Amino acid sequence: MRSEREKEITERAVLEIRGLQISFKQYEKGFRQTNLDVIRDLDVTVRPGEIVAIVGSSGSGKSLLAHAVLGILPYNASLGGEILYNGVVLTEKMLKKLRGEEIVLVPQSTAYLDPLMKTGPQIRKGKNDRKSREKLDRIFTEYELDLKVQELYPFELSGGMTRRIMNSTALMGNPKLVIADEPTPGLHISAAKRAMGHFRELADLGAGVLLITHDLELAIETADRIAVFYAGTTVEETDAKNFRSCETLGHPYSRALWRAMPQHGFEPIPGTQPYVKSMPKGCPFGPRCPYFTEKCTEKPEWKTSGTGRVRCVLSGRTGAETGSRCEIEWQQKER
């Protein structure tokens, strides 16, 4: 039975993902079939008018999450858990109607562009009326793209131009949910901030924005909330402002991300993210965690932590045992 808080979140959320699991069928040694559980337990909620940034290392499941929501996973993928859109389970029939209209993807790969179609007609989705043309002209001006670029094919574009063009697709319509998968790589910092500003404008107009990014600094500046992924699991979901200080973060991996930022010492942590076939029991971050205990071998449940929630058995402790220790150690290192 769901709690009153969970019911309230579902009613208010444009997108709610609960216990998402994704596995891939794979053949080994001839005809032997196995399942790779790539994503084990992802939870994310996006409400109208807010930007939720997904952060984490490569291979943590960020882009797969986007593909799952859009219904574009490979044929050998199996999906578990629930994906709700405006409180209703998102079905394949609904996706066919909503995809590209109410639900818009800003893709990571330039391969999503049709190489045989000029840029302008692609973004306008074939529309050639005056209103559509004028709107695209305004978008290109905002992104500092020459209007003549609309007559070019994708192979004639530079990497930065292609990235800005893909970002502009979200501005053509009036989406209720925008999924932006790594929208800033290859862009100059000023262009990247401008792109993030456009996503902020969409959110301010009432859309929910799910931002998948490796750029934690831009995420902190732009997003309302941040969800931290690690090895196919959501380990923390918190207000973006909590990433401005190490001691306000609840999970050791979140604090490790904070310490790895250039302005905080660029400090790495030992070890690597576990491969799907050698996943540890309980908390996936356990083998790399400096606070690891036997209790960490059990599956951690969600706990309230400040203005967010965290999957960690240490949640609720204070002082040198948790977040403050990170701040103290960093300050000592600086001295």
PDB file of C-alpha atoms in Angstrom, residues 28-209:
ATOM      1  CA  GLU A  28      27.320 -17.157 -24.275  1.00  0.00           C
ATOM      2  CA  LYS A  29      29.294 -20.162 -25.518  1.00  0.00           C
ATOM      3  CA  GLY A  30      27.052 -20.944 -28.453  1.00  0.00           C
ATOM      4  CA  PHE A  31      23.343 -21.217 -27.617  1.00  0.00           C
ATOM      5  CA  ARG A  32      23.511 -20.623 -23.868  1.00  0.00           C
ATOM      6  CA  GLN A  33      21.307 -17.628 -23.037  1.00  0.00           C
ATOM      7  CA  THR A  34      21.899 -15.321 -20.062  1.00  0.00           C
ATOM      8  CA  ASN A  35      20.353 -12.114 -18.755  1.00  0.00           C
ATOM      9  CA  LEU A  36      22.473  -9.081 -17.960  1.00  0.00           C
ATOM     10  CA  ASP A  37      20.761  -6.987 -15.276  1.00  0.00           C
ATOM     11  CA  VAL A  38      22.164  -3.634 -16.368  1.00  0.00           C
ATOM     12  CA  ILE A  39      19.731  -1.489 -14.377  1.00  0.00           C
ATOM     13  CA  ARG A  40      18.567  -2.859 -11.052  1.00  0.00           C
ATOM     14  CA  ASP A  41      16.612  -0.189  -9.194  1.00  0.00           C
ATOM     15  CA  LEU A  42      16.191   3.337 -10.583  1.00  0.00           C
ATOM     16  CA  ASP A  43      13.775   5.858  -9.075  1.00  0.00           C
ATOM     17  CA  VAL A  44      13.261   9.367 -10.454  1.00  0.00           C
ATOM     18  CA  THR A  45      10.446  11.902 -10.187  1.00  0.00           C
ATOM     19  CA  VAL A  46      10.025  14.977 -12.399  1.00  0.00           C
ATOM     20  CA  ARG A  47       7.344  17.537 -11.631  1.00  0.00           C
ATOM     21  CA  PRO A  48       5.995  20.245 -13.949  1.00  0.00           C
ATOM     22  CA  GLY A  49       8.125  23.383 -13.886  1.00  0.00           C
ATOM     23  CA  GLU A  50      11.336  21.786 -12.623  1.00  0.00           C
ATOM     24  CA  ILE A  51      14.608  20.455 -13.976  1.00  0.00           C
ATOM     25  CA  VAL A  52      15.853  17.182 -12.520  1.00  0.00           C
ATOM     26  CA  ALA A  53      19.473  16.405 -13.406  1.00  0.00           C
ATOM     27  CA  ILE A  54      20.720  12.821 -13.562  1.00  0.00           C
ATOM     28  CA  VAL A  55      24.416  12.519 -12.692  1.00  0.00           C
ATOM     29  CA  GLY A  56      26.803   9.615 -12.266  1.00  0.00           C
ATOM     30  CA  SER A  57      29.685   7.886 -13.969  1.00  0.00           C
ATOM     31  CA  SER A  58      29.508   6.345 -17.447  1.00  0.00           C
ATOM     32  CA  GLY A  59      27.673   3.033 -17.411  1.00  0.00           C
ATOM     33  CA  SER A  60      25.443   3.921 -14.463  1.00  0.00           C
ATOM     34  CA  GLY A  61      22.257   3.743 -16.563  1.00  0.00           C
ATOM     35  CA  LYS A  62      21.567   7.392 -17.411  1.00  0.00           C
ATOM     36  CA  SER A  63      20.994   7.090 -21.171  1.00  0.00           C
ATOM     37  CA  LEU A  64      19.229   3.742 -20.825  1.00  0.00           C
ATOM     38  CA  LEU A  65      16.715   5.473 -18.578  1.00  0.00           C
ATOM     39  CA  ALA A  66      15.948   7.987 -21.360  1.00  0.00           C
ATOM     40  CA  HIS A  67      15.519   5.210 -23.912  1.00  0.00           C
ATOM     41  CA  ALA A  68      13.214   3.303 -21.558  1.00  0.00           C
ATOM     42  CA  VAL A  69      10.937   6.311 -21.085  1.00  0.00           C
ATOM     43  CA  LEU A  70      10.794   6.877 -24.861  1.00  0.00           C
ATOM     44  CA  GLY A  71      10.200   3.184 -25.576  1.00  0.00           C
ATOM     45  CA  ILE A  72      13.251   2.866 -27.830  1.00  0.00           C
ATOM     46  CA  LEU A  73      15.197   0.105 -26.070  1.00  0.00           C
ATOM     47  CA  PRO A  74      16.784  -2.633 -28.232  1.00  0.00           C
ATOM     48  CA  TYR A  75      14.738  -5.744 -29.103  1.00  0.00           C
ATOM     49  CA  ASN A  76      16.658  -7.922 -26.619  1.00  0.00           C
ATOM     50  CA  ALA A  77      15.856  -5.678 -23.632  1.00  0.00           C
ATOM     51  CA  SER A  78      13.393  -6.577 -20.863  1.00  0.00           C
ATOM     52  CA  LEU A  79      11.797  -3.879 -18.752  1.00  0.00           C
ATOM     53  CA  GLY A  80      10.581  -4.049 -15.154  1.00  0.00           C
ATOM     54  CA  GLY A  81       9.218  -1.536 -12.656  1.00  0.00           C
ATOM     55  CA  GLU A  82       6.826   1.303 -13.487  1.00  0.00           C
ATOM     56  CA  ILE A  83       6.991   4.439 -15.637  1.00  0.00           C
ATOM     57  CA  LEU A  84       4.116   6.842 -15.005  1.00  0.00           C
ATOM     58  CA  TYR A  85       3.235   9.903 -17.085  1.00  0.00           C
ATOM     59  CA  ASN A  86       0.899  12.353 -15.330  1.00  0.00           C
ATOM     60  CA  GLY A  87       0.027   9.600 -12.866  1.00  0.00           C
ATOM     61  CA  VAL A  88      -0.857   7.003 -15.526  1.00  0.00           C
ATOM     62  CA  VAL A  89       1.280   4.005 -16.505  1.00  0.00           C
ATOM     63  CA  LEU A  90       3.010   4.903 -19.777  1.00  0.00           C
ATOM     64  CA  THR A  91       2.036   2.325 -22.394  1.00  0.00           C
ATOM     65  CA  GLU A  92       3.383   1.735 -25.897  1.00  0.00           C
ATOM     66  CA  LYS A  93       0.094   3.012 -27.353  1.00  0.00           C
ATOM     67  CA  MET A  94       0.390   6.258 -25.359  1.00  0.00           C
ATOM     68  CA  LEU A  95       4.028   6.669 -26.411  1.00  0.00           C
ATOM     69  CA  LYS A  96       3.179   6.513 -30.106  1.00  0.00           C
ATOM     70  CA  LYS A  97       0.830   9.446 -29.593  1.00  0.00           C
ATOM     71  CA  LEU A  98       2.977  11.485 -27.203  1.00  0.00           C
ATOM     72  CA  ARG A  99       6.503  10.904 -28.534  1.00  0.00           C
ATOM     73  CA  GLY A 100       7.749  13.941 -30.406  1.00  0.00           C
ATOM     74  CA  GLU A 101       4.761  16.026 -29.259  1.00  0.00           C
ATOM     75  CA  GLU A 102       4.229  16.133 -25.476  1.00  0.00           C
ATOM     76  CA  ILE A 103       7.335  14.037 -24.752  1.00  0.00           C
ATOM     77  CA  VAL A 104      10.455  15.292 -26.541  1.00  0.00           C
ATOM     78  CA  LEU A 105      13.940  13.765 -26.637  1.00  0.00           C
ATOM     79  CA  VAL A 106      17.052  15.867 -27.145  1.00  0.00           C
ATOM     80  CA  PRO A 107      19.383  12.997 -28.122  1.00  0.00           C
ATOM     81  CA  GLN A 108      23.028  12.561 -27.267  1.00  0.00           C
ATOM     82  CA  SER A 109      24.113  11.041 -30.577  1.00  0.00           C
ATOM     83  CA  THR A 110      24.162  12.973 -33.849  1.00  0.00           C
ATOM     84  CA  ALA A 111      23.059   9.728 -35.503  1.00  0.00           C
ATOM     85  CA  TYR A 112      19.468  10.698 -34.676  1.00  0.00           C
ATOM     86  CA  LEU A 113      19.560  13.253 -37.505  1.00  0.00           C
ATOM     87  CA  ASP A 114      18.431  12.049 -40.942  1.00  0.00           C
ATOM     88  CA  PRO A 115      21.508  12.352 -43.211  1.00  0.00           C
ATOM     89  CA  LEU A 116      19.293  12.670 -46.311  1.00  0.00           C
ATOM     90  CA  MET A 117      17.170  15.563 -45.047  1.00  0.00           C
ATOM     91  CA  LYS A 118      18.114  19.220 -44.710  1.00  0.00           C
ATOM     92  CA  THR A 119      18.405  20.609 -41.198  1.00  0.00           C
ATOM     93  CA  GLY A 120      15.523  23.104 -41.309  1.00  0.00           C
ATOM     94  CA  PRO A 121      12.788  20.719 -42.499  1.00  0.00           C
ATOM     95  CA  GLN A 122      13.971  18.126 -39.954  1.00  0.00           C
ATOM     96  CA  ILE A 123      13.534  20.450 -37.003  1.00  0.00           C
ATOM     97  CA  ARG A 124      10.199  21.709 -38.356  1.00  0.00           C
ATOM     98  CA  LYS A 125       9.144  18.064 -38.858  1.00  0.00           C
ATOM     99  CA  GLY A 126       8.275  18.819 -42.468  1.00  0.00           C
ATOM    100  CA  LYS A 127       6.079  21.838 -41.644  1.00  0.00           C
ATOM    101  CA  ASN A 128       6.589  24.742 -44.032  1.00  0.00           C
ATOM    102  CA  ASP A 129       4.011  27.255 -42.857  1.00  0.00           C
ATOM    103  CA  ARG A 130       5.023  30.806 -42.052  1.00  0.00           C
ATOM    104  CA  LYS A 131       4.592  30.433 -38.287  1.00  0.00           C
ATOM    105  CA  SER A 132       6.886  27.384 -38.133  1.00  0.00           C
ATOM    106  CA  ARG A 133       9.547  29.023 -40.305  1.00  0.00           C
ATOM    107  CA  GLU A 134       9.549  32.219 -38.244  1.00  0.00           C
ATOM    108  CA  LYS A 135       9.767  30.283 -34.987  1.00  0.00           C
ATOM    109  CA  LEU A 136      12.752  28.294 -36.239  1.00  0.00           C
ATOM    110  CA  ASP A 137      14.431  31.523 -37.396  1.00  0.00           C
ATOM    111  CA  ARG A 138      14.087  32.926 -33.847  1.00  0.00           C
ATOM    112  CA  ILE A 139      15.505  29.732 -32.332  1.00  0.00           C
ATOM    113  CA  PHE A 140      18.498  29.778 -34.683  1.00  0.00           C
ATOM    114  CA  THR A 141      19.144  33.420 -33.810  1.00  0.00           C
ATOM    115  CA  GLU A 142      19.094  32.576 -30.090  1.00  0.00           C
ATOM    116  CA  TYR A 143      21.602  29.761 -30.678  1.00  0.00           C
ATOM    117  CA  GLU A 144      23.757  32.039 -32.867  1.00  0.00           C
ATOM    118  CA  LEU A 145      23.248  29.828 -35.915  1.00  0.00           C
ATOM    119  CA  ASP A 146      23.207  31.367 -39.382  1.00  0.00           C
ATOM    120  CA  LEU A 147      19.756  30.971 -40.961  1.00  0.00           C
ATOM    121  CA  LYS A 148      21.442  29.482 -44.037  1.00  0.00           C
ATOM    122  CA  VAL A 149      22.300  26.435 -41.898  1.00  0.00           C
ATOM    123  CA  GLN A 150      18.677  25.345 -42.321  1.00  0.00           C
ATOM    124  CA  GLU A 151      19.531  24.474 -45.929  1.00  0.00           C
ATOM    125  CA  LEU A 152      22.514  22.291 -44.996  1.00  0.00           C
ATOM    126  CA  TYR A 153      22.600  18.523 -44.538  1.00  0.00           C
ATOM    127  CA  PRO A 154      23.894  17.035 -41.244  1.00  0.00           C
ATOM    128  CA  PHE A 155      27.233  15.971 -42.787  1.00  0.00           C
ATOM    129  CA  GLU A 156      27.927  19.623 -43.641  1.00  0.00           C
ATOM    130  CA  LEU A 157      27.732  20.742 -39.992  1.00  0.00           C
ATOM    131  CA  SER A 158      30.446  21.035 -37.360  1.00  0.00           C
ATOM    132  CA  GLY A 159      30.090  19.164 -34.061  1.00  0.00           C
ATOM    133  CA  GLY A 160      29.115  22.283 -32.107  1.00  0.00           C
ATOM    134  CA  MET A 161      26.549  23.293 -34.745  1.00  0.00           C
ATOM    135  CA  THR A 162      25.015  19.814 -34.708  1.00  0.00           C
ATOM    136  CA  ARG A 163      24.727  19.907 -30.908  1.00  0.00           C
ATOM    137  CA  ARG A 164      22.956  23.278 -30.957  1.00  0.00           C
ATOM    138  CA  ILE A 165      20.610  22.095 -33.701  1.00  0.00           C
ATOM    139  CA  MET A 166      19.609  19.005 -31.714  1.00  0.00           C
ATOM    140  CA  ASN A 167      19.000  21.151 -28.636  1.00  0.00           C
ATOM    141  CA  SER A 168      16.754  23.428 -30.677  1.00  0.00           C
ATOM    142  CA  THR A 169      14.327  20.572 -31.385  1.00  0.00           C
ATOM    143  CA  ALA A 170      12.900  20.893 -27.869  1.00  0.00           C
ATOM    144  CA  LEU A 171      12.017  24.556 -28.475  1.00  0.00           C
ATOM    145  CA  MET A 172       9.944  24.003 -31.626  1.00  0.00           C
ATOM    146  CA  GLY A 173       6.895  22.587 -29.888  1.00  0.00           C
ATOM    147  CA  ASN A 174       5.193  22.977 -26.515  1.00  0.00           C
ATOM    148  CA  PRO A 175       6.336  19.817 -24.704  1.00  0.00           C
ATOM    149  CA  LYS A 176       5.223  18.750 -21.254  1.00  0.00           C
ATOM    150  CA  LEU A 177       8.263  16.525 -20.726  1.00  0.00           C
ATOM    151  CA  VAL A 178      11.721  17.153 -22.180  1.00  0.00           C
ATOM    152  CA  ILE A 179      14.422  14.483 -21.878  1.00  0.00           C
ATOM    153  CA  ALA A 180      17.811  16.011 -22.656  1.00  0.00           C
ATOM    154  CA  ASP A 181      20.560  13.393 -22.985  1.00  0.00           C
ATOM    155  CA  GLU A 182      23.977  15.068 -22.657  1.00  0.00           C
ATOM    156  CA  PRO A 183      22.987  18.331 -24.414  1.00  0.00           C
ATOM    157  CA  THR A 184      26.232  20.284 -23.819  1.00  0.00           C
ATOM    158  CA  PRO A 185      29.338  18.234 -24.859  1.00  0.00           C
ATOM    159  CA  GLY A 186      31.336  20.005 -27.569  1.00  0.00           C
ATOM    160  CA  LEU A 187      29.846  23.397 -26.765  1.00  0.00           C
ATOM    161  CA  HIS A 188      31.815  26.410 -25.582  1.00  0.00           C
ATOM    162  CA  ILE A 189      30.965  27.222 -21.960  1.00  0.00           C
ATOM    163  CA  SER A 190      28.943  30.295 -22.968  1.00  0.00           C
ATOM    164  CA  ALA A 191      26.935  28.251 -25.503  1.00  0.00           C
ATOM    165  CA  ALA A 192      26.471  25.463 -22.956  1.00  0.00           C
ATOM    166  CA  LYS A 193      25.115  27.905 -20.377  1.00  0.00           C
ATOM    167  CA  ARG A 194      22.826  29.425 -23.001  1.00  0.00           C
ATOM    168  CA  ALA A 195      21.499  25.962 -23.867  1.00  0.00           C
ATOM    169  CA  MET A 196      20.850  25.248 -20.192  1.00  0.00           C
ATOM    170  CA  GLY A 197      19.093  28.594 -19.981  1.00  0.00           C
ATOM    171  CA  HIS A 198      16.712  27.473 -22.722  1.00  0.00           C
ATOM    172  CA  PHE A 199      15.870  24.327 -20.761  1.00  0.00           C
ATOM    173  CA  ARG A 200      15.278  26.559 -17.753  1.00  0.00           C
ATOM    174  CA  GLU A 201      12.847  28.631 -19.832  1.00  0.00           C
ATOM    175  CA  LEU A 202      10.944  25.486 -20.859  1.00  0.00           C
ATOM    176  CA  ALA A 203      10.658  24.473 -17.202  1.00  0.00           C
ATOM    177  CA  ASP A 204       9.510  27.962 -16.223  1.00  0.00           C
ATOM    178  CA  LEU A 205       6.754  27.638 -18.848  1.00  0.00           C
ATOM    179  CA  GLY A 206       5.523  24.510 -17.065  1.00  0.00           C
ATOM    180  CA  ALA A 207       7.378  21.618 -18.688  1.00  0.00           C
ATOM    181  CA  GLY A 208       9.237  18.986 -16.701  1.00  0.00           C
ATOM    182  CA  VAL A 209      12.854  18.561 -17.808  1.00  0.00           C
TER     183      VAL A 209
END
